[in-house]
Amino acid sequence: MRKGLLLIFILMFSVVLAACGADENEKGSTESSESAEKNTSDSKWSEIQESGEIVVGTSGTLYPASYYPEGSDKLTGYDVEIMREVAKRLDLELSFEEYGVDGLLSAIKSGRIDMVINDMEVTENRKKEFAFSDPYKYSYSTMIVRESDLSGIETLEDLEGKKHGGGATTVFSKIASHFGAETKTYGNVANDVYLRDVANGRTDFIINDYYLQTLALKALPDIPVKLHPDLKFHPTESAIVMPKDASTLKKKIDETLNEMREDGTLTKISKEFFGGKDASKKPEADVKEIEGLDL
């Protein structure tokens, strides 16, 4: 009887030990998984810290976000100067790599650059593949049309069958396609090429950001095009784009942008490049949401 009780006790003790061992193994597995996830999220930030430099993709042709002033070989713009201030506050060197709009996101995926800043809109589809900082710019979309007849466009539904000028992978081209327009694509060209094509009829309209289009028209007043007076649509947020798993880098960028927002630096830079307007805050305009647009 005593032997039987002893055997039962040994078996029970073995079960308890096995259960404890399973808990420890499960705990170790969880900790290992969390550690691997943390290492992945830290790797991009660690890589940047080790090199002492952030490599940022931008177009260099998007006035006033990223461009070269006439007669100058120094890149500047709202986005560019924000990035310079971010790098300065993080005590890092900064270098820019220039790509056409359609090549910027693929350059992140290939590892050629660490991030992108080029008035890049935050969308649900993009968030599946990339991480975004907190927004540094709020705006909405408008449309450049011919000055003489508004390119025959009164409503967004009138875009069907028209020709749109823009990059193939931009949100603006997706909006044009949503309403049945065909997009004529460009390489990394300056604003005047887009505007002249609308004026001479090669294209009918250009959808783009309100602030960017307003200033492009101001800089090129001799081209007979204008902003459509009645169409304001698709509220937008622009942010810095990073690799999907770079959570530590995102945290550092967000903290820095928040500091710049609170101390007035974002407002100051915005007013310098947007004619005294503060694009770092949400606009008060009545802007139409586009139903059924898959972004």
mmCIF file of C-alpha atoms in Angstrom:
data_model
loop_
_atom_site.group_PDB
_atom_site.id
_atom_site.type_symbol
_atom_site.label_atom_id
_atom_site.label_comp_id
_atom_site.label_asym_id
_atom_site.label_seq_id
_atom_site.Cartn_x
_atom_site.Cartn_y
_atom_site.Cartn_z
ATOM 1 C CA MET A 1 0.000 0.000 0.000
ATOM 2 C CA ARG A 2 2.821 2.354 0.948
ATOM 3 C CA LYS A 3 4.591 1.476 -2.313
ATOM 4 C CA GLY A 4 1.376 2.268 -4.203
ATOM 5 C CA LEU A 5 1.027 5.647 -2.511
ATOM 6 C CA LEU A 6 4.691 6.401 -3.145
ATOM 7 C CA LEU A 7 4.259 5.573 -6.843
ATOM 8 C CA ILE A 8 1.173 7.808 -7.126
ATOM 9 C CA PHE A 9 3.077 10.635 -5.397
ATOM 10 C CA ILE A 10 6.041 10.267 -7.753
ATOM 11 C CA LEU A 11 3.739 10.321 -10.793
ATOM 12 C CA MET A 12 1.906 13.388 -9.486
ATOM 13 C CA PHE A 13 5.207 15.161 -8.813
ATOM 14 C CA SER A 14 6.391 14.310 -12.319
ATOM 15 C CA VAL A 15 3.232 15.845 -13.787
ATOM 16 C CA VAL A 16 3.789 19.014 -11.736
ATOM 17 C CA LEU A 17 7.395 19.228 -12.905
ATOM 18 C CA ALA A 18 6.335 18.666 -16.486
ATOM 19 C CA ALA A 19 3.725 21.400 -16.183
ATOM 20 C CA CYS A 20 6.267 23.790 -14.718
ATOM 21 C CA GLY A 21 8.692 22.884 -17.454
ATOM 22 C CA ALA A 22 6.034 23.559 -20.067
ATOM 23 C CA ASP A 23 5.294 26.974 -18.528
ATOM 24 C CA GLU A 24 8.969 27.854 -18.507
ATOM 25 C CA ASN A 25 9.394 26.699 -22.090
ATOM 26 C CA GLU A 26 6.328 28.648 -23.168
ATOM 27 C CA LYS A 27 7.596 31.689 -21.279
ATOM 28 C CA GLY A 28 11.021 31.289 -22.857
ATOM 29 C CA SER A 29 9.455 30.949 -26.283
ATOM 30 C CA THR A 30 7.379 34.097 -25.742
ATOM 31 C CA GLU A 31 10.385 36.036 -24.501
ATOM 32 C CA SER A 32 12.404 34.783 -27.469
ATOM 33 C CA SER A 33 9.663 35.879 -29.875
ATOM 34 C CA GLU A 34 9.385 39.290 -28.226
ATOM 35 C CA SER A 35 13.164 39.641 -28.287
ATOM 36 C CA ALA A 36 13.291 38.765 -32.000
ATOM 37 C CA GLU A 37 10.524 41.278 -32.728
ATOM 38 C CA LYS A 38 12.339 43.947 -30.738
ATOM 39 C CA ASN A 39 15.606 43.198 -32.526
ATOM 40 C CA THR A 40 13.843 43.504 -35.892
ATOM 41 C CA SER A 41 12.249 46.811 -34.943
ATOM 42 C CA ASP A 42 15.560 48.109 -33.592
ATOM 43 C CA SER A 43 17.717 46.991 -36.526
ATOM 44 C CA LYS A 44 17.062 49.959 -38.816
ATOM 45 C CA TRP A 45 17.584 52.460 -35.996
ATOM 46 C CA SER A 46 20.754 50.620 -34.889
ATOM 47 C CA GLU A 47 22.022 50.638 -38.471
ATOM 48 C CA ILE A 48 21.450 54.404 -38.720
ATOM 49 C CA GLN A 49 23.117 55.044 -35.363
ATOM 50 C CA GLU A 50 26.123 52.969 -36.371
ATOM 51 C CA SER A 51 26.572 54.853 -39.638
ATOM 52 C CA GLY A 52 25.755 58.197 -38.034
ATOM 53 C CA GLU A 53 23.682 59.144 -41.085
ATOM 54 C CA ILE A 54 20.106 59.050 -42.378
ATOM 55 C CA VAL A 55 19.728 58.470 -46.121
ATOM 56 C CA VAL A 56 16.454 59.994 -47.324
ATOM 57 C CA GLY A 57 14.741 59.674 -50.692
ATOM 58 C CA THR A 58 13.066 62.681 -52.299
ATOM 59 C CA SER A 59 12.359 63.894 -55.830
ATOM 60 C CA GLY A 60 14.076 67.304 -55.876
ATOM 61 C CA THR A 61 11.497 68.477 -58.428
ATOM 62 C CA LEU A 62 8.391 68.989 -56.277
ATOM 63 C CA TYR A 63 8.026 72.688 -55.539
ATOM 64 C CA PRO A 64 7.838 73.796 -52.729
ATOM 65 C CA ALA A 65 8.306 70.480 -50.908
ATOM 66 C CA SER A 66 11.612 69.379 -52.452
ATOM 67 C CA TYR A 67 13.313 71.446 -55.172
ATOM 68 C CA TYR A 68 16.323 73.469 -56.327
ATOM 69 C CA PRO A 69 15.798 77.243 -56.464
ATOM 70 C CA GLU A 70 16.668 78.780 -59.808
ATOM 71 C CA GLY A 71 20.407 79.287 -60.073
ATOM 72 C CA SER A 72 21.152 77.182 -56.980
ATOM 73 C CA ASP A 73 22.518 73.678 -56.555
ATOM 74 C CA LYS A 74 21.280 73.370 -52.957
ATOM 75 C CA LEU A 75 18.182 71.250 -52.370
ATOM 76 C CA THR A 76 15.527 72.916 -50.219
ATOM 77 C CA GLY A 77 11.762 72.956 -49.604
ATOM 78 C CA TYR A 78 9.292 72.402 -46.796
ATOM 79 C CA ASP A 79 9.908 68.654 -46.611
ATOM 80 C CA VAL A 80 13.658 68.998 -47.056
ATOM 81 C CA GLU A 81 14.059 71.571 -44.273
ATOM 82 C CA ILE A 82 11.869 69.524 -41.924
ATOM 83 C CA MET A 83 14.129 66.548 -42.544
ATOM 84 C CA ARG A 84 17.243 68.632 -41.950
ATOM 85 C CA GLU A 85 15.872 69.775 -38.594
ATOM 86 C CA VAL A 86 14.892 66.218 -37.624
ATOM 87 C CA ALA A 87 18.395 64.920 -38.416
ATOM 88 C CA LYS A 88 19.958 67.807 -36.494
ATOM 89 C CA ARG A 89 17.883 67.079 -33.387
ATOM 90 C CA LEU A 90 18.741 63.385 -33.602
ATOM 91 C CA ASP A 91 22.430 64.328 -33.925
ATOM 92 C CA LEU A 92 22.768 62.547 -37.279
ATOM 93 C CA GLU A 93 24.246 63.445 -40.638
ATOM 94 C CA LEU A 94 21.774 63.626 -43.509
ATOM 95 C CA SER A 95 22.056 62.799 -47.190
ATOM 96 C CA PHE A 96 19.376 62.920 -49.879
ATOM 97 C CA GLU A 97 18.983 60.504 -52.789
ATOM 98 C CA GLU A 98 16.796 61.720 -55.649
ATOM 99 C CA TYR A 99 14.292 59.481 -57.428
ATOM 100 C CA GLY A 100 11.258 59.916 -59.624
ATOM 101 C CA VAL A 101 8.024 59.755 -57.644
ATOM 102 C CA ASP A 102 7.312 56.199 -58.807
ATOM 103 C CA GLY A 103 10.725 54.973 -57.603
ATOM 104 C CA LEU A 104 10.743 56.325 -54.056
ATOM 105 C CA LEU A 105 8.876 53.555 -52.244
ATOM 106 C CA SER A 106 10.703 50.763 -54.073
ATOM 107 C CA ALA A 107 13.978 52.357 -52.952
ATOM 108 C CA ILE A 108 12.900 51.830 -49.326
ATOM 109 C CA LYS A 109 12.066 48.193 -50.026
ATOM 110 C CA SER A 110 15.436 47.592 -51.661
ATOM 111 C CA GLY A 111 17.278 49.164 -48.727
ATOM 112 C CA ARG A 112 18.912 51.869 -50.854
ATOM 113 C CA ILE A 113 17.436 54.530 -48.579
ATOM 114 C CA ASP A 114 16.226 54.647 -44.971
ATOM 115 C CA MET A 115 13.079 56.697 -45.519
ATOM 116 C CA VAL A 116 11.190 58.969 -47.920
ATOM 117 C CA ILE A 117 9.981 62.538 -47.520
ATOM 118 C CA ASN A 118 8.243 63.913 -50.603
ATOM 119 C CA ASP A 119 4.744 65.096 -49.662
ATOM 120 C CA MET A 120 3.828 61.388 -49.479
ATOM 121 C CA GLU A 121 0.201 60.809 -48.519
ATOM 122 C CA VAL A 122 -0.703 58.304 -45.810
ATOM 123 C CA THR A 123 -3.094 55.670 -47.221
ATOM 124 C CA GLU A 124 -4.429 52.367 -45.902
ATOM 125 C CA ASN A 125 -2.819 50.392 -48.738
ATOM 126 C CA ARG A 126 0.583 51.987 -48.173
ATOM 127 C CA LYS A 127 0.316 51.311 -44.427
ATOM 128 C CA LYS A 128 0.203 47.592 -45.226
ATOM 129 C CA GLU A 129 3.753 47.799 -46.586
ATOM 130 C CA PHE A 130 5.370 50.764 -44.841
ATOM 131 C CA ALA A 131 5.469 52.627 -41.538
ATOM 132 C CA PHE A 132 4.505 56.302 -41.482
ATOM 133 C CA SER A 133 5.487 59.025 -39.073
ATOM 134 C CA ASP A 134 2.892 61.282 -37.505
ATOM 135 C CA PRO A 135 1.710 63.768 -40.165
ATOM 136 C CA TYR A 136 3.786 66.914 -40.686
ATOM 137 C CA LYS A 137 1.371 68.359 -43.275
ATOM 138 C CA TYR A 138 -2.410 68.485 -43.686
ATOM 139 C CA SER A 139 -4.065 69.472 -46.930
ATOM 140 C CA TYR A 140 -6.520 68.396 -49.623
ATOM 141 C CA SER A 141 -6.561 67.842 -53.377
ATOM 142 C CA THR A 142 -7.364 70.370 -56.063
ATOM 143 C CA MET A 143 -7.171 70.368 -59.851
ATOM 144 C CA ILE A 144 -5.294 72.461 -62.414
ATOM 145 C CA VAL A 145 -7.260 72.999 -65.642
ATOM 146 C CA ARG A 146 -7.056 75.197 -68.727
ATOM 147 C CA GLU A 147 -7.778 78.817 -67.994
ATOM 148 C CA SER A 148 -10.052 79.316 -71.025
ATOM 149 C CA ASP A 149 -12.681 76.603 -70.440
ATOM 150 C CA LEU A 150 -11.748 74.741 -67.227
ATOM 151 C CA SER A 151 -10.899 71.841 -69.582
ATOM 152 C CA GLY A 152 -14.614 71.120 -69.857
ATOM 153 C CA ILE A 153 -14.758 70.000 -66.224
ATOM 154 C CA GLU A 154 -17.512 71.155 -63.862
ATOM 155 C CA THR A 155 -17.722 68.168 -61.517
ATOM 156 C CA LEU A 156 -15.488 65.199 -60.676
ATOM 157 C CA GLU A 157 -17.768 63.003 -62.774
ATOM 158 C CA ASP A 158 -16.694 65.037 -65.830
ATOM 159 C CA LEU A 159 -13.201 63.504 -65.570
ATOM 160 C CA GLU A 160 -14.387 60.406 -67.440
ATOM 161 C CA GLY A 161 -12.539 60.155 -70.748
ATOM 162 C CA LYS A 162 -10.195 63.051 -69.936
ATOM 163 C CA LYS A 163 -6.378 62.906 -69.779
ATOM 164 C CA HIS A 164 -4.639 63.415 -66.449
ATOM 165 C CA GLY A 165 -0.975 64.331 -66.039
ATOM 166 C CA GLY A 166 0.890 62.635 -63.189
ATOM 167 C CA GLY A 167 2.947 59.752 -61.843
ATOM 168 C CA ALA A 168 1.595 56.245 -62.382
ATOM 169 C CA THR A 169 1.611 55.203 -58.714
ATOM 170 C CA THR A 170 0.418 58.423 -57.078
ATOM 171 C CA VAL A 171 -2.797 58.795 -55.110
ATOM 172 C CA PHE A 172 -3.784 61.566 -57.525
ATOM 173 C CA SER A 173 -3.634 59.206 -60.500
ATOM 174 C CA LYS A 174 -5.763 56.712 -58.597
ATOM 175 C CA ILE A 175 -8.356 59.440 -58.020
ATOM 176 C CA ALA A 176 -8.303 60.261 -61.754
ATOM 177 C CA SER A 177 -8.700 56.584 -62.627
ATOM 178 C CA HIS A 178 -11.541 56.247 -60.114
ATOM 179 C CA PHE A 179 -13.500 58.769 -62.164
ATOM 180 C CA GLY A 180 -12.597 57.199 -65.527
ATOM 181 C CA ALA A 181 -9.674 59.361 -66.643
ATOM 182 C CA GLU A 182 -6.472 58.121 -68.295
ATOM 183 C CA THR A 183 -3.129 59.200 -66.820
ATOM 184 C CA LYS A 184 -0.222 60.369 -68.969
ATOM 185 C CA THR A 185 2.883 59.495 -66.934
ATOM 186 C CA TYR A 186 6.134 61.420 -66.603
ATOM 187 C CA GLY A 187 9.643 60.828 -65.336
ATOM 188 C CA ASN A 188 11.296 63.123 -62.828
ATOM 189 C CA VAL A 189 10.324 66.386 -64.565
ATOM 190 C CA ALA A 190 9.714 69.902 -63.261
ATOM 191 C CA ASN A 191 6.295 71.501 -62.716
ATOM 192 C CA ASP A 192 6.337 73.588 -65.895
ATOM 193 C CA VAL A 193 6.221 70.440 -68.078
ATOM 194 C CA TYR A 194 2.993 69.320 -66.421
ATOM 195 C CA LEU A 195 1.418 72.771 -66.672
ATOM 196 C CA ARG A 196 2.356 73.352 -70.319
ATOM 197 C CA ASP A 197 0.855 70.024 -71.304
ATOM 198 C CA VAL A 198 -2.488 71.061 -69.820
ATOM 199 C CA ALA A 199 -2.287 74.444 -71.555
ATOM 200 C CA ASN A 200 -1.541 72.939 -74.988
ATOM 201 C CA GLY A 201 -4.092 70.141 -74.691
ATOM 202 C CA ARG A 202 -1.782 67.134 -74.369
ATOM 203 C CA THR A 203 -3.515 66.583 -71.037
ATOM 204 C CA ASP A 204 -6.688 68.068 -69.566
ATOM 205 C CA PHE A 205 -6.010 68.380 -65.876
ATOM 206 C CA ILE A 206 -3.598 67.706 -63.010
ATOM 207 C CA ILE A 207 -4.822 66.540 -59.610
ATOM 208 C CA ASN A 208 -2.429 67.379 -56.814
ATOM 209 C CA ASP A 209 -2.061 68.983 -53.404
ATOM 210 C CA TYR A 210 -3.700 72.391 -52.887
ATOM 211 C CA TYR A 211 -0.606 74.073 -51.434
ATOM 212 C CA LEU A 212 1.745 72.684 -54.056
ATOM 213 C CA GLN A 213 -0.502 73.640 -56.954
ATOM 214 C CA THR A 214 -1.157 77.147 -55.620
ATOM 215 C CA LEU A 215 2.554 77.877 -55.420
ATOM 216 C CA ALA A 216 3.367 76.184 -58.728
ATOM 217 C CA LEU A 217 0.891 78.488 -60.458
ATOM 218 C CA LYS A 218 2.321 81.506 -58.644
ATOM 219 C CA ALA A 219 5.826 80.568 -59.785
ATOM 220 C CA LEU A 220 4.721 80.069 -63.423
ATOM 221 C CA PRO A 221 2.120 82.811 -64.047
ATOM 222 C CA ASP A 222 2.611 82.965 -67.827
ATOM 223 C CA ILE A 223 1.180 79.496 -68.492
ATOM 224 C CA PRO A 224 -2.603 79.823 -69.182
ATOM 225 C CA VAL A 225 -3.857 77.368 -66.537
ATOM 226 C CA LYS A 226 -5.619 77.839 -63.203
ATOM 227 C CA LEU A 227 -6.968 76.033 -60.141
ATOM 228 C CA HIS A 228 -10.511 74.812 -60.625
ATOM 229 C CA PRO A 229 -12.600 77.319 -58.629
ATOM 230 C CA ASP A 230 -15.197 74.827 -57.350
ATOM 231 C CA LEU A 231 -13.484 71.489 -56.728
ATOM 232 C CA LYS A 232 -11.911 70.760 -53.326
ATOM 233 C CA PHE A 233 -11.761 67.096 -52.432
ATOM 234 C CA HIS A 234 -9.919 64.259 -50.696
ATOM 235 C CA PRO A 235 -8.461 65.625 -47.404
ATOM 236 C CA THR A 236 -4.878 64.404 -46.987
ATOM 237 C CA GLU A 237 -2.124 63.860 -44.460
ATOM 238 C CA SER A 238 1.541 63.748 -45.500
ATOM 239 C CA ALA A 239 4.159 61.902 -43.462
ATOM 240 C CA ILE A 240 7.667 60.464 -43.557
ATOM 241 C CA VAL A 241 7.710 56.895 -44.934
ATOM 242 C CA MET A 242 9.872 54.187 -43.338
ATOM 243 C CA PRO A 243 10.291 50.399 -43.537
ATOM 244 C CA LYS A 244 7.311 48.536 -42.091
ATOM 245 C CA ASP A 245 9.147 46.989 -39.120
ATOM 246 C CA ALA A 246 11.193 50.069 -38.137
ATOM 247 C CA SER A 247 9.176 50.826 -34.986
ATOM 248 C CA THR A 248 12.083 52.259 -33.000
ATOM 249 C CA LEU A 249 13.009 54.588 -35.861
ATOM 250 C CA LYS A 250 9.362 55.658 -36.144
ATOM 251 C CA LYS A 251 9.256 56.411 -32.420
ATOM 252 C CA LYS A 252 12.368 58.607 -32.674
ATOM 253 C CA ILE A 253 11.002 60.467 -35.699
ATOM 254 C CA ASP A 254 7.577 60.979 -34.102
ATOM 255 C CA GLU A 255 9.091 62.309 -30.892
ATOM 256 C CA THR A 256 11.184 64.789 -32.851
ATOM 257 C CA LEU A 257 8.290 65.954 -35.031
ATOM 258 C CA ASN A 258 6.176 66.440 -31.903
ATOM 259 C CA GLU A 259 8.889 68.617 -30.368
ATOM 260 C CA MET A 260 9.005 70.669 -33.576
ATOM 261 C CA ARG A 261 5.230 71.057 -33.568
ATOM 262 C CA GLU A 262 5.118 72.158 -29.937
ATOM 263 C CA ASP A 263 7.960 74.673 -30.188
ATOM 264 C CA GLY A 264 6.550 76.212 -33.385
ATOM 265 C CA THR A 265 9.276 74.995 -35.752
ATOM 266 C CA LEU A 266 6.856 73.220 -38.128
ATOM 267 C CA THR A 267 4.714 76.345 -38.375
ATOM 268 C CA LYS A 268 7.758 78.528 -39.007
ATOM 269 C CA ILE A 269 9.081 76.293 -41.808
ATOM 270 C CA SER A 270 5.619 75.999 -43.359
ATOM 271 C CA LYS A 271 5.062 79.752 -43.502
ATOM 272 C CA GLU A 272 8.440 80.160 -45.164
ATOM 273 C CA PHE A 273 7.527 77.849 -48.043
ATOM 274 C CA PHE A 274 3.742 78.181 -48.292
ATOM 275 C CA GLY A 275 3.351 81.930 -48.559
ATOM 276 C CA GLY A 276 2.643 82.503 -44.870
ATOM 277 C CA LYS A 277 0.185 79.589 -44.580
ATOM 278 C CA ASP A 278 0.485 76.923 -41.899
ATOM 279 C CA ALA A 279 0.247 73.523 -43.595
ATOM 280 C CA SER A 280 1.223 71.772 -40.361
ATOM 281 C CA LYS A 281 -2.374 72.236 -39.116
ATOM 282 C CA LYS A 282 -5.622 70.877 -40.560
ATOM 283 C CA PRO A 283 -7.275 73.292 -43.049
ATOM 284 C CA GLU A 284 -10.675 74.803 -42.361
ATOM 285 C CA ALA A 285 -11.923 74.499 -45.961
ATOM 286 C CA ASP A 286 -15.038 72.464 -46.789
ATOM 287 C CA VAL A 287 -13.466 69.439 -48.471
ATOM 288 C CA LYS A 288 -15.404 66.620 -50.150
ATOM 289 C CA GLU A 289 -14.608 63.001 -49.259
ATOM 290 C CA ILE A 290 -14.570 60.672 -52.274
ATOM 291 C CA GLU A 291 -16.771 57.632 -51.660
ATOM 292 C CA GLY A 292 -15.594 54.222 -52.807
ATOM 293 C CA LEU A 293 -11.990 55.274 -53.404
ATOM 294 C CA ASP A 294 -9.680 52.358 -52.563
ATOM 295 C CA LEU A 295 -6.360 53.730 -51.343
#
